[in-house]
Amino acid sequence: MKEKRIIYYKDELNDEFSEAKITPRIIDENYVYEHKNPLWKFASLALQNVFSMPIKILYSKLKFRQKYIGKEKIKKYKNTGYFIYANHTQSFADVFIPSLPIYPKRNFFIVNPENVSMKFLGNIVQMLGAIPIPSNRKAMMNFLDSINKKIERNYAITIYPEAHIWPYYTKIRNFKSVSFKYPVQLQKPTFCMTNTYQERKNGKIKITTYIDGPFFSDIKKPLKEQQQELRDKVY
């Protein structure tokens, strides 16, 4: 029998249990969020929605027997951009779990700079949909502009409001409302995907993902109140 590993935490908002140790790069005003080169755009589309799809599907089916409940809620919004919020419990699978039920809509992810900090692989990760959080105010305008353009193109953007990976954690952690400013400002639908874990007869793990939404905030309220309201609905 494989010995079970126990992880202890102190800070629910800030403790990080990802095993990857990467020195983050500085995402400044020189970082290119929106590539104008047609070849880059084509390579990104092909890699994200064509060549990587068999890997995503096989991995989710063979390793986790992945199952989705509530996909019909998202299908009604195939012709508009929207935001997805999910609990952050897998280092690799979280890259594609939200993408499979909305395919062929392209899905992008707001990520920490570490995700695009590896040489060469950083570009691949960006092609697969990563939008790194800026490191300074000068880069923030480019970051927000990229989010706006992707939503205008009717793409989806996934956000992990818990921010840190807690592998196989089975509860919903506390998270802040700051990441909910995007759907509030753009007045776009918000969905949540909750990944739950079940033990199979062979001792392996199955993932069942529940899809809920759409959620909207009350536009009559101030922006901060709308953010908190939307956060509470998703939580």
JSON list of C-alpha atoms in Angstrom, two decimals:
[
{"chain": "A", "resi": 1, "resn": "MET", "atom": "CA", "xyz": [0.00, 0.00, 0.00]},
{"chain": "A", "resi": 2, "resn": "LYS", "atom": "CA", "xyz": [1.23, 3.47, -0.85]},
{"chain": "A", "resi": 3, "resn": "GLU", "atom": "CA", "xyz": [1.82, 5.52, 2.27]},
{"chain": "A", "resi": 4, "resn": "LYS", "atom": "CA", "xyz": [-0.51, 8.49, 2.50]},
{"chain": "A", "resi": 5, "resn": "ARG", "atom": "CA", "xyz": [1.09, 11.91, 2.67]},
{"chain": "A", "resi": 6, "resn": "ILE", "atom": "CA", "xyz": [-0.19, 14.47, 5.17]},
{"chain": "A", "resi": 7, "resn": "ILE", "atom": "CA", "xyz": [0.35, 18.18, 4.51]},
{"chain": "A", "resi": 8, "resn": "TYR", "atom": "CA", "xyz": [-0.11, 20.74, 7.28]},
{"chain": "A", "resi": 9, "resn": "TYR", "atom": "CA", "xyz": [-0.95, 24.35, 6.58]},
{"chain": "A", "resi": 10, "resn": "LYS", "atom": "CA", "xyz": [-0.88, 27.58, 8.58]},
{"chain": "A", "resi": 11, "resn": "ASP", "atom": "CA", "xyz": [-2.12, 30.24, 6.19]},
{"chain": "A", "resi": 12, "resn": "GLU", "atom": "CA", "xyz": [-5.15, 29.36, 4.06]},
{"chain": "A", "resi": 13, "resn": "LEU", "atom": "CA", "xyz": [-4.69, 32.40, 1.82]},
{"chain": "A", "resi": 14, "resn": "ASN", "atom": "CA", "xyz": [-0.95, 32.24, 1.16]},
{"chain": "A", "resi": 15, "resn": "ASP", "atom": "CA", "xyz": [0.49, 28.73, 1.73]},
{"chain": "A", "resi": 16, "resn": "GLU", "atom": "CA", "xyz": [1.70, 27.15, -1.51]},
{"chain": "A", "resi": 17, "resn": "PHE", "atom": "CA", "xyz": [2.16, 23.39, -1.93]},
{"chain": "A", "resi": 18, "resn": "SER", "atom": "CA", "xyz": [3.19, 23.15, -5.56]},
{"chain": "A", "resi": 19, "resn": "GLU", "atom": "CA", "xyz": [6.36, 21.09, -5.88]},
{"chain": "A", "resi": 20, "resn": "ALA", "atom": "CA", "xyz": [7.65, 23.22, -8.76]},
{"chain": "A", "resi": 21, "resn": "LYS", "atom": "CA", "xyz": [10.32, 25.69, -7.59]},
{"chain": "A", "resi": 22, "resn": "ILE", "atom": "CA", "xyz": [10.76, 28.35, -10.27]},
{"chain": "A", "resi": 23, "resn": "THR", "atom": "CA", "xyz": [12.24, 31.82, -9.95]},
{"chain": "A", "resi": 24, "resn": "PRO", "atom": "CA", "xyz": [9.61, 34.16, -11.40]},
{"chain": "A", "resi": 25, "resn": "ARG", "atom": "CA", "xyz": [10.56, 36.55, -14.17]},
{"chain": "A", "resi": 26, "resn": "ILE", "atom": "CA", "xyz": [9.60, 40.21, -14.05]},
{"chain": "A", "resi": 27, "resn": "ILE", "atom": "CA", "xyz": [6.50, 40.83, -16.15]},
{"chain": "A", "resi": 28, "resn": "ASP", "atom": "CA", "xyz": [7.06, 44.45, -17.07]},
{"chain": "A", "resi": 29, "resn": "GLU", "atom": "CA", "xyz": [5.89, 46.77, -19.84]},
{"chain": "A", "resi": 30, "resn": "ASN", "atom": "CA", "xyz": [8.12, 44.93, -22.34]},
{"chain": "A", "resi": 31, "resn": "TYR", "atom": "CA", "xyz": [6.24, 41.65, -21.95]},
{"chain": "A", "resi": 32, "resn": "VAL", "atom": "CA", "xyz": [4.16, 40.96, -25.07]},
{"chain": "A", "resi": 33, "resn": "TYR", "atom": "CA", "xyz": [0.62, 39.99, -24.11]},
{"chain": "A", "resi": 34, "resn": "GLU", "atom": "CA", "xyz": [-0.89, 40.37, -27.57]},
{"chain": "A", "resi": 35, "resn": "HIS", "atom": "CA", "xyz": [1.28, 39.02, -30.39]},
{"chain": "A", "resi": 36, "resn": "LYS", "atom": "CA", "xyz": [0.74, 40.60, -33.81]},
{"chain": "A", "resi": 37, "resn": "ASN", "atom": "CA", "xyz": [2.76, 38.04, -35.76]},
{"chain": "A", "resi": 38, "resn": "PRO", "atom": "CA", "xyz": [0.27, 35.86, -37.76]},
{"chain": "A", "resi": 39, "resn": "LEU", "atom": "CA", "xyz": [2.58, 32.84, -37.47]},
{"chain": "A", "resi": 40, "resn": "TRP", "atom": "CA", "xyz": [2.63, 33.13, -33.66]},
{"chain": "A", "resi": 41, "resn": "LYS", "atom": "CA", "xyz": [-1.15, 33.44, -33.58]},
{"chain": "A", "resi": 42, "resn": "PHE", "atom": "CA", "xyz": [-1.60, 30.38, -35.79]},
{"chain": "A", "resi": 43, "resn": "ALA", "atom": "CA", "xyz": [0.88, 28.35, -33.74]},
{"chain": "A", "resi": 44, "resn": "SER", "atom": "CA", "xyz": [-0.92, 29.31, -30.53]},
{"chain": "A", "resi": 45, "resn": "LEU", "atom": "CA", "xyz": [-4.33, 28.30, -31.92]},
{"chain": "A", "resi": 46, "resn": "ALA", "atom": "CA", "xyz": [-2.99, 25.01, -33.31]},
{"chain": "A", "resi": 47, "resn": "LEU", "atom": "CA", "xyz": [-1.16, 24.12, -30.11]},
{"chain": "A", "resi": 48, "resn": "GLN", "atom": "CA", "xyz": [-3.98, 25.13, -27.79]},
{"chain": "A", "resi": 49, "resn": "ASN", "atom": "CA", "xyz": [-6.98, 23.73, -29.63]},
{"chain": "A", "resi": 50, "resn": "VAL", "atom": "CA", "xyz": [-5.61, 21.02, -31.92]},
{"chain": "A", "resi": 51, "resn": "PHE", "atom": "CA", "xyz": [-2.32, 19.33, -31.04]},
{"chain": "A", "resi": 52, "resn": "SER", "atom": "CA", "xyz": [-2.71, 19.41, -27.25]},
{"chain": "A", "resi": 53, "resn": "MET", "atom": "CA", "xyz": [-6.31, 18.21, -27.18]},
{"chain": "A", "resi": 54, "resn": "PRO", "atom": "CA", "xyz": [-5.60, 14.44, -27.46]},
{"chain": "A", "resi": 55, "resn": "ILE", "atom": "CA", "xyz": [-3.17, 14.72, -24.53]},
{"chain": "A", "resi": 56, "resn": "LYS", "atom": "CA", "xyz": [-5.70, 16.64, -22.44]},
{"chain": "A", "resi": 57, "resn": "ILE", "atom": "CA", "xyz": [-8.52, 14.19, -23.16]},
{"chain": "A", "resi": 58, "resn": "LEU", "atom": "CA", "xyz": [-6.47, 11.03, -22.64]},
{"chain": "A", "resi": 59, "resn": "TYR", "atom": "CA", "xyz": [-4.87, 12.30, -19.44]},
{"chain": "A", "resi": 60, "resn": "SER", "atom": "CA", "xyz": [-8.20, 13.32, -17.91]},
{"chain": "A", "resi": 61, "resn": "LYS", "atom": "CA", "xyz": [-9.89, 10.06, -18.87]},
{"chain": "A", "resi": 62, "resn": "LEU", "atom": "CA", "xyz": [-7.11, 7.59, -18.10]},
{"chain": "A", "resi": 63, "resn": "LYS", "atom": "CA", "xyz": [-5.78, 9.15, -14.90]},
{"chain": "A", "resi": 64, "resn": "PHE", "atom": "CA", "xyz": [-8.90, 10.68, -13.37]},
{"chain": "A", "resi": 65, "resn": "ARG", "atom": "CA", "xyz": [-11.94, 9.23, -15.17]},
{"chain": "A", "resi": 66, "resn": "GLN", "atom": "CA", "xyz": [-12.93, 12.90, -15.48]},
{"chain": "A", "resi": 67, "resn": "LYS", "atom": "CA", "xyz": [-16.67, 13.60, -15.43]},
{"chain": "A", "resi": 68, "resn": "TYR", "atom": "CA", "xyz": [-18.50, 16.92, -15.84]},
{"chain": "A", "resi": 69, "resn": "ILE", "atom": "CA", "xyz": [-21.94, 17.74, -14.46]},
{"chain": "A", "resi": 70, "resn": "GLY", "atom": "CA", "xyz": [-23.73, 20.85, -15.70]},
{"chain": "A", "resi": 71, "resn": "LYS", "atom": "CA", "xyz": [-22.14, 21.39, -19.12]},
{"chain": "A", "resi": 72, "resn": "GLU", "atom": "CA", "xyz": [-25.50, 22.50, -20.51]},
{"chain": "A", "resi": 73, "resn": "LYS", "atom": "CA", "xyz": [-25.27, 25.70, -18.43]},
{"chain": "A", "resi": 74, "resn": "ILE", "atom": "CA", "xyz": [-22.26, 26.87, -20.42]},
{"chain": "A", "resi": 75, "resn": "LYS", "atom": "CA", "xyz": [-23.44, 25.85, -23.89]},
{"chain": "A", "resi": 76, "resn": "LYS", "atom": "CA", "xyz": [-26.00, 28.66, -23.95]},
{"chain": "A", "resi": 77, "resn": "TYR", "atom": "CA", "xyz": [-23.15, 31.18, -23.85]},
{"chain": "A", "resi": 78, "resn": "LYS", "atom": "CA", "xyz": [-21.01, 29.83, -26.67]},
{"chain": "A", "resi": 79, "resn": "ASN", "atom": "CA", "xyz": [-21.27, 33.11, -28.57]},
{"chain": "A", "resi": 80, "resn": "THR", "atom": "CA", "xyz": [-20.02, 35.39, -25.83]},
{"chain": "A", "resi": 81, "resn": "GLY", "atom": "CA", "xyz": [-16.92, 35.75, -23.72]},
{"chain": "A", "resi": 82, "resn": "TYR", "atom": "CA", "xyz": [-17.11, 34.80, -20.05]},
{"chain": "A", "resi": 83, "resn": "PHE", "atom": "CA", "xyz": [-15.08, 34.07, -16.94]},
{"chain": "A", "resi": 84, "resn": "ILE", "atom": "CA", "xyz": [-14.59, 30.74, -15.16]},
{"chain": "A", "resi": 85, "resn": "TYR", "atom": "CA", "xyz": [-13.53, 30.39, -11.53]},
{"chain": "A", "resi": 86, "resn": "ALA", "atom": "CA", "xyz": [-12.30, 27.05, -10.18]},
{"chain": "A", "resi": 87, "resn": "ASN", "atom": "CA", "xyz": [-10.68, 25.53, -7.10]},
{"chain": "A", "resi": 88, "resn": "HIS", "atom": "CA", "xyz": [-6.93, 25.06, -7.52]},
{"chain": "A", "resi": 89, "resn": "THR", "atom": "CA", "xyz": [-6.05, 21.44, -6.65]},
{"chain": "A", "resi": 90, "resn": "GLN", "atom": "CA", "xyz": [-3.94, 20.10, -9.55]},
{"chain": "A", "resi": 91, "resn": "SER", "atom": "CA", "xyz": [-0.61, 21.33, -10.91]},
{"chain": "A", "resi": 92, "resn": "PHE", "atom": "CA", "xyz": [-1.02, 19.86, -14.42]},
{"chain": "A", "resi": 93, "resn": "ALA", "atom": "CA", "xyz": [-4.68, 18.93, -14.83]},
{"chain": "A", "resi": 94, "resn": "ASP", "atom": "CA", "xyz": [-5.89, 22.41, -13.85]},
{"chain": "A", "resi": 95, "resn": "VAL", "atom": "CA", "xyz": [-4.39, 23.62, -17.11]},
{"chain": "A", "resi": 96, "resn": "PHE", "atom": "CA", "xyz": [-7.09, 21.85, -19.11]},
{"chain": "A", "resi": 97, "resn": "ILE", "atom": "CA", "xyz": [-9.95, 20.78, -16.81]},
{"chain": "A", "resi": 98, "resn": "PRO", "atom": "CA", "xyz": [-11.91, 24.00, -17.52]},
{"chain": "A", "resi": 99, "resn": "SER", "atom": "CA", "xyz": [-11.07, 23.85, -21.24]},
{"chain": "A", "resi": 100, "resn": "LEU", "atom": "CA", "xyz": [-12.54, 20.44, -22.10]},
{"chain": "A", "resi": 101, "resn": "PRO", "atom": "CA", "xyz": [-16.26, 21.10, -21.45]},
{"chain": "A", "resi": 102, "resn": "ILE", "atom": "CA", "xyz": [-16.23, 24.40, -23.39]},
{"chain": "A", "resi": 103, "resn": "TYR", "atom": "CA", "xyz": [-14.29, 23.17, -26.43]},
{"chain": "A", "resi": 104, "resn": "PRO", "atom": "CA", "xyz": [-13.95, 24.45, -29.20]},
{"chain": "A", "resi": 105, "resn": "LYS", "atom": "CA", "xyz": [-14.13, 27.84, -27.45]},
{"chain": "A", "resi": 106, "resn": "ARG", "atom": "CA", "xyz": [-10.61, 28.94, -26.62]},
{"chain": "A", "resi": 107, "resn": "ASN", "atom": "CA", "xyz": [-9.81, 29.19, -22.94]},
{"chain": "A", "resi": 108, "resn": "PHE", "atom": "CA", "xyz": [-7.13, 31.38, -21.39]},
{"chain": "A", "resi": 109, "resn": "PHE", "atom": "CA", "xyz": [-5.75, 31.39, -17.82]},
{"chain": "A", "resi": 110, "resn": "ILE", "atom": "CA", "xyz": [-4.62, 34.17, -15.54]},
{"chain": "A", "resi": 111, "resn": "VAL", "atom": "CA", "xyz": [-1.46, 32.75, -13.96]},
{"chain": "A", "resi": 112, "resn": "ASN", "atom": "CA", "xyz": [1.43, 33.71, -11.70]},
{"chain": "A", "resi": 113, "resn": "PRO", "atom": "CA", "xyz": [4.67, 34.80, -13.46]},
{"chain": "A", "resi": 114, "resn": "GLU", "atom": "CA", "xyz": [6.36, 31.49, -12.52]},
{"chain": "A", "resi": 115, "resn": "ASN", "atom": "CA", "xyz": [4.27, 29.75, -15.17]},
{"chain": "A", "resi": 116, "resn": "VAL", "atom": "CA", "xyz": [5.93, 31.65, -18.02]},
{"chain": "A", "resi": 117, "resn": "SER", "atom": "CA", "xyz": [9.41, 31.93, -16.47]},
{"chain": "A", "resi": 118, "resn": "MET", "atom": "CA", "xyz": [11.02, 28.78, -17.88]},
{"chain": "A", "resi": 119, "resn": "LYS", "atom": "CA", "xyz": [13.29, 29.24, -20.89]},
{"chain": "A", "resi": 120, "resn": "PHE", "atom": "CA", "xyz": [11.60, 28.22, -24.14]},
{"chain": "A", "resi": 121, "resn": "LEU", "atom": "CA", "xyz": [8.79, 26.51, -22.23]},
{"chain": "A", "resi": 122, "resn": "GLY", "atom": "CA", "xyz": [7.56, 29.93, -21.14]},
{"chain": "A", "resi": 123, "resn": "ASN", "atom": "CA", "xyz": [6.56, 30.70, -24.72]},
{"chain": "A", "resi": 124, "resn": "ILE", "atom": "CA", "xyz": [4.84, 27.34, -25.06]},
{"chain": "A", "resi": 125, "resn": "VAL", "atom": "CA", "xyz": [2.87, 27.96, -21.87]},
{"chain": "A", "resi": 126, "resn": "GLN", "atom": "CA", "xyz": [1.77, 31.34, -23.19]},
{"chain": "A", "resi": 127, "resn": "MET", "atom": "CA", "xyz": [0.72, 29.75, -26.47]},
{"chain": "A", "resi": 128, "resn": "LEU", "atom": "CA", "xyz": [-1.37, 27.30, -24.47]},
{"chain": "A", "resi": 129, "resn": "GLY", "atom": "CA", "xyz": [-3.29, 30.22, -22.98]},
{"chain": "A", "resi": 130, "resn": "ALA", "atom": "CA", "xyz": [-1.36, 31.66, -20.03]},
{"chain": "A", "resi": 131, "resn": "ILE", "atom": "CA", "xyz": [-1.87, 35.35, -19.18]},
{"chain": "A", "resi": 132, "resn": "PRO", "atom": "CA", "xyz": [0.70, 36.19, -16.47]},
{"chain": "A", "resi": 133, "resn": "ILE", "atom": "CA", "xyz": [-0.09, 38.70, -13.75]},
{"chain": "A", "resi": 134, "resn": "PRO", "atom": "CA", "xyz": [1.99, 41.87, -14.29]},
{"chain": "A", "resi": 135, "resn": "SER", "atom": "CA", "xyz": [4.84, 42.69, -11.94]},
{"chain": "A", "resi": 136, "resn": "ASN", "atom": "CA", "xyz": [4.44, 46.48, -12.07]},
{"chain": "A", "resi": 137, "resn": "ARG", "atom": "CA", "xyz": [1.89, 49.16, -12.87]},
{"chain": "A", "resi": 138, "resn": "LYS", "atom": "CA", "xyz": [3.32, 49.89, -16.31]},
{"chain": "A", "resi": 139, "resn": "ALA", "atom": "CA", "xyz": [2.53, 46.35, -17.43]},
{"chain": "A", "resi": 140, "resn": "MET", "atom": "CA", "xyz": [-0.97, 46.45, -15.96]},
{"chain": "A", "resi": 141, "resn": "MET", "atom": "CA", "xyz": [-2.44, 48.34, -18.92]},
{"chain": "A", "resi": 142, "resn": "ASN", "atom": "CA", "xyz": [-1.21, 45.67, -21.35]},
{"chain": "A", "resi": 143, "resn": "PHE", "atom": "CA", "xyz": [-2.52, 42.94, -19.07]},
{"chain": "A", "resi": 144, "resn": "LEU", "atom": "CA", "xyz": [-6.00, 44.47, -18.85]},
{"chain": "A", "resi": 145, "resn": "ASP", "atom": "CA", "xyz": [-6.04, 45.20, -22.57]},
{"chain": "A", "resi": 146, "resn": "SER", "atom": "CA", "xyz": [-5.28, 41.53, -23.29]},
{"chain": "A", "resi": 147, "resn": "ILE", "atom": "CA", "xyz": [-8.15, 40.39, -21.06]},
{"chain": "A", "resi": 148, "resn": "ASN", "atom": "CA", "xyz": [-10.55, 42.83, -22.74]},
{"chain": "A", "resi": 149, "resn": "LYS", "atom": "CA", "xyz": [-9.57, 41.70, -26.24]},
{"chain": "A", "resi": 150, "resn": "LYS", "atom": "CA", "xyz": [-9.92, 38.01, -25.44]},
{"chain": "A", "resi": 151, "resn": "ILE", "atom": "CA", "xyz": [-13.38, 38.55, -23.99]},
{"chain": "A", "resi": 152, "resn": "GLU", "atom": "CA", "xyz": [-14.34, 40.65, -27.04]},
{"chain": "A", "resi": 153, "resn": "ARG", "atom": "CA", "xyz": [-13.29, 37.71, -29.23]},
{"chain": "A", "resi": 154, "resn": "ASN", "atom": "CA", "xyz": [-15.76, 35.53, -27.27]},
{"chain": "A", "resi": 155, "resn": "TYR", "atom": "CA", "xyz": [-13.05, 33.50, -25.55]},
{"chain": "A", "resi": 156, "resn": "ALA", "atom": "CA", "xyz": [-13.19, 32.25, -21.97]},
{"chain": "A", "resi": 157, "resn": "ILE", "atom": "CA", "xyz": [-10.80, 33.26, -19.21]},
{"chain": "A", "resi": 158, "resn": "THR", "atom": "CA", "xyz": [-10.21, 30.96, -16.25]},
{"chain": "A", "resi": 159, "resn": "ILE", "atom": "CA", "xyz": [-9.15, 32.27, -12.86]},
{"chain": "A", "resi": 160, "resn": "TYR", "atom": "CA", "xyz": [-8.13, 30.31, -9.77]},
{"chain": "A", "resi": 161, "resn": "PRO", "atom": "CA", "xyz": [-9.10, 32.73, -6.98]},
{"chain": "A", "resi": 162, "resn": "GLU", "atom": "CA", "xyz": [-7.48, 30.52, -4.31]},
{"chain": "A", "resi": 163, "resn": "ALA", "atom": "CA", "xyz": [-4.21, 31.45, -6.11]},
{"chain": "A", "resi": 164, "resn": "HIS", "atom": "CA", "xyz": [-2.14, 28.60, -4.67]},
{"chain": "A", "resi": 165, "resn": "ILE", "atom": "CA", "xyz": [-2.16, 24.89, -5.47]},
{"chain": "A", "resi": 166, "resn": "TRP", "atom": "CA", "xyz": [-3.28, 22.54, -2.70]},
{"chain": "A", "resi": 167, "resn": "PRO", "atom": "CA", "xyz": [-3.11, 19.07, -4.31]},
{"chain": "A", "resi": 168, "resn": "TYR", "atom": "CA", "xyz": [-6.28, 16.98, -3.92]},
{"chain": "A", "resi": 169, "resn": "TYR", "atom": "CA", "xyz": [-7.74, 19.33, -1.29]},
{"chain": "A", "resi": 170, "resn": "THR", "atom": "CA", "xyz": [-11.43, 18.54, -0.81]},
{"chain": "A", "resi": 171, "resn": "LYS", "atom": "CA", "xyz": [-12.73, 21.78, 0.67]},
{"chain": "A", "resi": 172, "resn": "ILE", "atom": "CA", "xyz": [-13.20, 25.28, -0.71]},
{"chain": "A", "resi": 173, "resn": "ARG", "atom": "CA", "xyz": [-10.60, 27.64, 0.69]},
{"chain": "A", "resi": 174, "resn": "ASN", "atom": "CA", "xyz": [-11.19, 31.26, 1.54]},
{"chain": "A", "resi": 175, "resn": "PHE", "atom": "CA", "xyz": [-10.31, 33.65, -1.28]},
{"chain": "A", "resi": 176, "resn": "LYS", "atom": "CA", "xyz": [-10.37, 37.39, -1.87]},
{"chain": "A", "resi": 177, "resn": "SER", "atom": "CA", "xyz": [-12.72, 39.34, -4.12]},
{"chain": "A", "resi": 178, "resn": "VAL", "atom": "CA", "xyz": [-9.99, 41.17, -6.05]},
{"chain": "A", "resi": 179, "resn": "SER", "atom": "CA", "xyz": [-10.03, 38.77, -9.04]},
{"chain": "A", "resi": 180, "resn": "PHE", "atom": "CA", "xyz": [-13.76, 39.36, -9.56]},
{"chain": "A", "resi": 181, "resn": "LYS", "atom": "CA", "xyz": [-13.23, 42.88, -10.83]},
{"chain": "A", "resi": 182, "resn": "TYR", "atom": "CA", "xyz": [-12.85, 41.63, -14.41]},
{"chain": "A", "resi": 183, "resn": "PRO", "atom": "CA", "xyz": [-16.37, 40.24, -14.97]},
{"chain": "A", "resi": 184, "resn": "VAL", "atom": "CA", "xyz": [-17.82, 43.16, -13.00]},
{"chain": "A", "resi": 185, "resn": "GLN", "atom": "CA", "xyz": [-16.08, 45.78, -15.12]},
{"chain": "A", "resi": 186, "resn": "LEU", "atom": "CA", "xyz": [-16.86, 44.02, -18.40]},
{"chain": "A", "resi": 187, "resn": "GLN", "atom": "CA", "xyz": [-20.36, 42.91, -17.35]},
{"chain": "A", "resi": 188, "resn": "LYS", "atom": "CA", "xyz": [-19.84, 39.36, -18.58]},
{"chain": "A", "resi": 189, "resn": "PRO", "atom": "CA", "xyz": [-21.21, 36.03, -17.28]},
{"chain": "A", "resi": 190, "resn": "THR", "atom": "CA", "xyz": [-19.31, 34.20, -14.55]},
{"chain": "A", "resi": 191, "resn": "PHE", "atom": "CA", "xyz": [-19.26, 30.42, -14.11]},
{"chain": "A", "resi": 192, "resn": "CYS", "atom": "CA", "xyz": [-17.60, 28.26, -11.50]},
{"chain": "A", "resi": 193, "resn": "MET", "atom": "CA", "xyz": [-16.20, 24.75, -11.78]},
{"chain": "A", "resi": 194, "resn": "THR", "atom": "CA", "xyz": [-15.81, 22.79, -8.57]},
{"chain": "A", "resi": 195, "resn": "ASN", "atom": "CA", "xyz": [-13.46, 19.82, -8.77]},
{"chain": "A", "resi": 196, "resn": "THR", "atom": "CA", "xyz": [-14.37, 17.04, -6.34]},
{"chain": "A", "resi": 197, "resn": "TYR", "atom": "CA", "xyz": [-12.54, 13.80, -5.62]},
{"chain": "A", "resi": 198, "resn": "GLN", "atom": "CA", "xyz": [-13.80, 10.25, -5.24]},
{"chain": "A", "resi": 199, "resn": "GLU", "atom": "CA", "xyz": [-11.76, 7.14, -4.50]},
{"chain": "A", "resi": 200, "resn": "ARG", "atom": "CA", "xyz": [-12.16, 4.31, -7.00]},
{"chain": "A", "resi": 201, "resn": "LYS", "atom": "CA", "xyz": [-12.16, 0.60, -6.16]},
{"chain": "A", "resi": 202, "resn": "ASN", "atom": "CA", "xyz": [-8.56, 0.23, -7.32]},
{"chain": "A", "resi": 203, "resn": "GLY", "atom": "CA", "xyz": [-7.44, 2.98, -4.95]},
{"chain": "A", "resi": 204, "resn": "LYS", "atom": "CA", "xyz": [-7.00, 5.56, -7.68]},
{"chain": "A", "resi": 205, "resn": "ILE", "atom": "CA", "xyz": [-8.77, 8.89, -7.77]},
{"chain": "A", "resi": 206, "resn": "LYS", "atom": "CA", "xyz": [-11.70, 10.06, -9.88]},
{"chain": "A", "resi": 207, "resn": "ILE", "atom": "CA", "xyz": [-12.51, 13.74, -10.48]},
{"chain": "A", "resi": 208, "resn": "THR", "atom": "CA", "xyz": [-16.08, 14.96, -10.86]},
{"chain": "A", "resi": 209, "resn": "THR", "atom": "CA", "xyz": [-16.37, 18.61, -11.87]},
{"chain": "A", "resi": 210, "resn": "TYR", "atom": "CA", "xyz": [-19.59, 20.48, -11.16]},
{"chain": "A", "resi": 211, "resn": "ILE", "atom": "CA", "xyz": [-20.38, 23.49, -13.34]},
{"chain": "A", "resi": 212, "resn": "ASP", "atom": "CA", "xyz": [-22.55, 26.26, -11.92]},
{"chain": "A", "resi": 213, "resn": "GLY", "atom": "CA", "xyz": [-23.76, 29.63, -13.16]},
{"chain": "A", "resi": 214, "resn": "PRO", "atom": "CA", "xyz": [-24.04, 31.96, -14.82]},
{"chain": "A", "resi": 215, "resn": "PHE", "atom": "CA", "xyz": [-23.59, 34.44, -12.00]},
{"chain": "A", "resi": 216, "resn": "PHE", "atom": "CA", "xyz": [-23.99, 38.20, -12.33]},
{"chain": "A", "resi": 217, "resn": "SER", "atom": "CA", "xyz": [-23.58, 41.11, -9.95]},
{"chain": "A", "resi": 218, "resn": "ASP", "atom": "CA", "xyz": [-26.10, 43.87, -9.30]},
{"chain": "A", "resi": 219, "resn": "ILE", "atom": "CA", "xyz": [-25.01, 46.71, -11.61]},
{"chain": "A", "resi": 220, "resn": "LYS", "atom": "CA", "xyz": [-26.83, 49.21, -9.41]},
{"chain": "A", "resi": 221, "resn": "LYS", "atom": "CA", "xyz": [-24.29, 48.69, -6.64]},
{"chain": "A", "resi": 222, "resn": "PRO", "atom": "CA", "xyz": [-20.79, 50.26, -6.43]},
{"chain": "A", "resi": 223, "resn": "LEU", "atom": "CA", "xyz": [-18.02, 48.24, -8.12]},
{"chain": "A", "resi": 224, "resn": "LYS", "atom": "CA", "xyz": [-16.45, 47.04, -4.86]},
{"chain": "A", "resi": 225, "resn": "GLU", "atom": "CA", "xyz": [-19.78, 45.77, -3.62]},
{"chain": "A", "resi": 226, "resn": "GLN", "atom": "CA", "xyz": [-20.39, 44.02, -6.95]},
{"chain": "A", "resi": 227, "resn": "GLN", "atom": "CA", "xyz": [-17.02, 42.28, -6.67]},
{"chain": "A", "resi": 228, "resn": "GLN", "atom": "CA", "xyz": [-17.80, 41.04, -3.19]},
{"chain": "A", "resi": 229, "resn": "GLU", "atom": "CA", "xyz": [-21.28, 39.95, -4.21]},
{"chain": "A", "resi": 230, "resn": "LEU", "atom": "CA", "xyz": [-19.97, 37.98, -7.16]},
{"chain": "A", "resi": 231, "resn": "ARG", "atom": "CA", "xyz": [-17.23, 36.45, -5.03]},
{"chain": "A", "resi": 232, "resn": "ASP", "atom": "CA", "xyz": [-19.77, 35.30, -2.46]},
{"chain": "A", "resi": 233, "resn": "LYS", "atom": "CA", "xyz": [-22.01, 33.74, -5.11]},
{"chain": "A", "resi": 234, "resn": "VAL", "atom": "CA", "xyz": [-19.11, 31.78, -6.60]},
{"chain": "A", "resi": 235, "resn": "TYR", "atom": "CA", "xyz": [-17.80, 30.78, -3.16]}
]
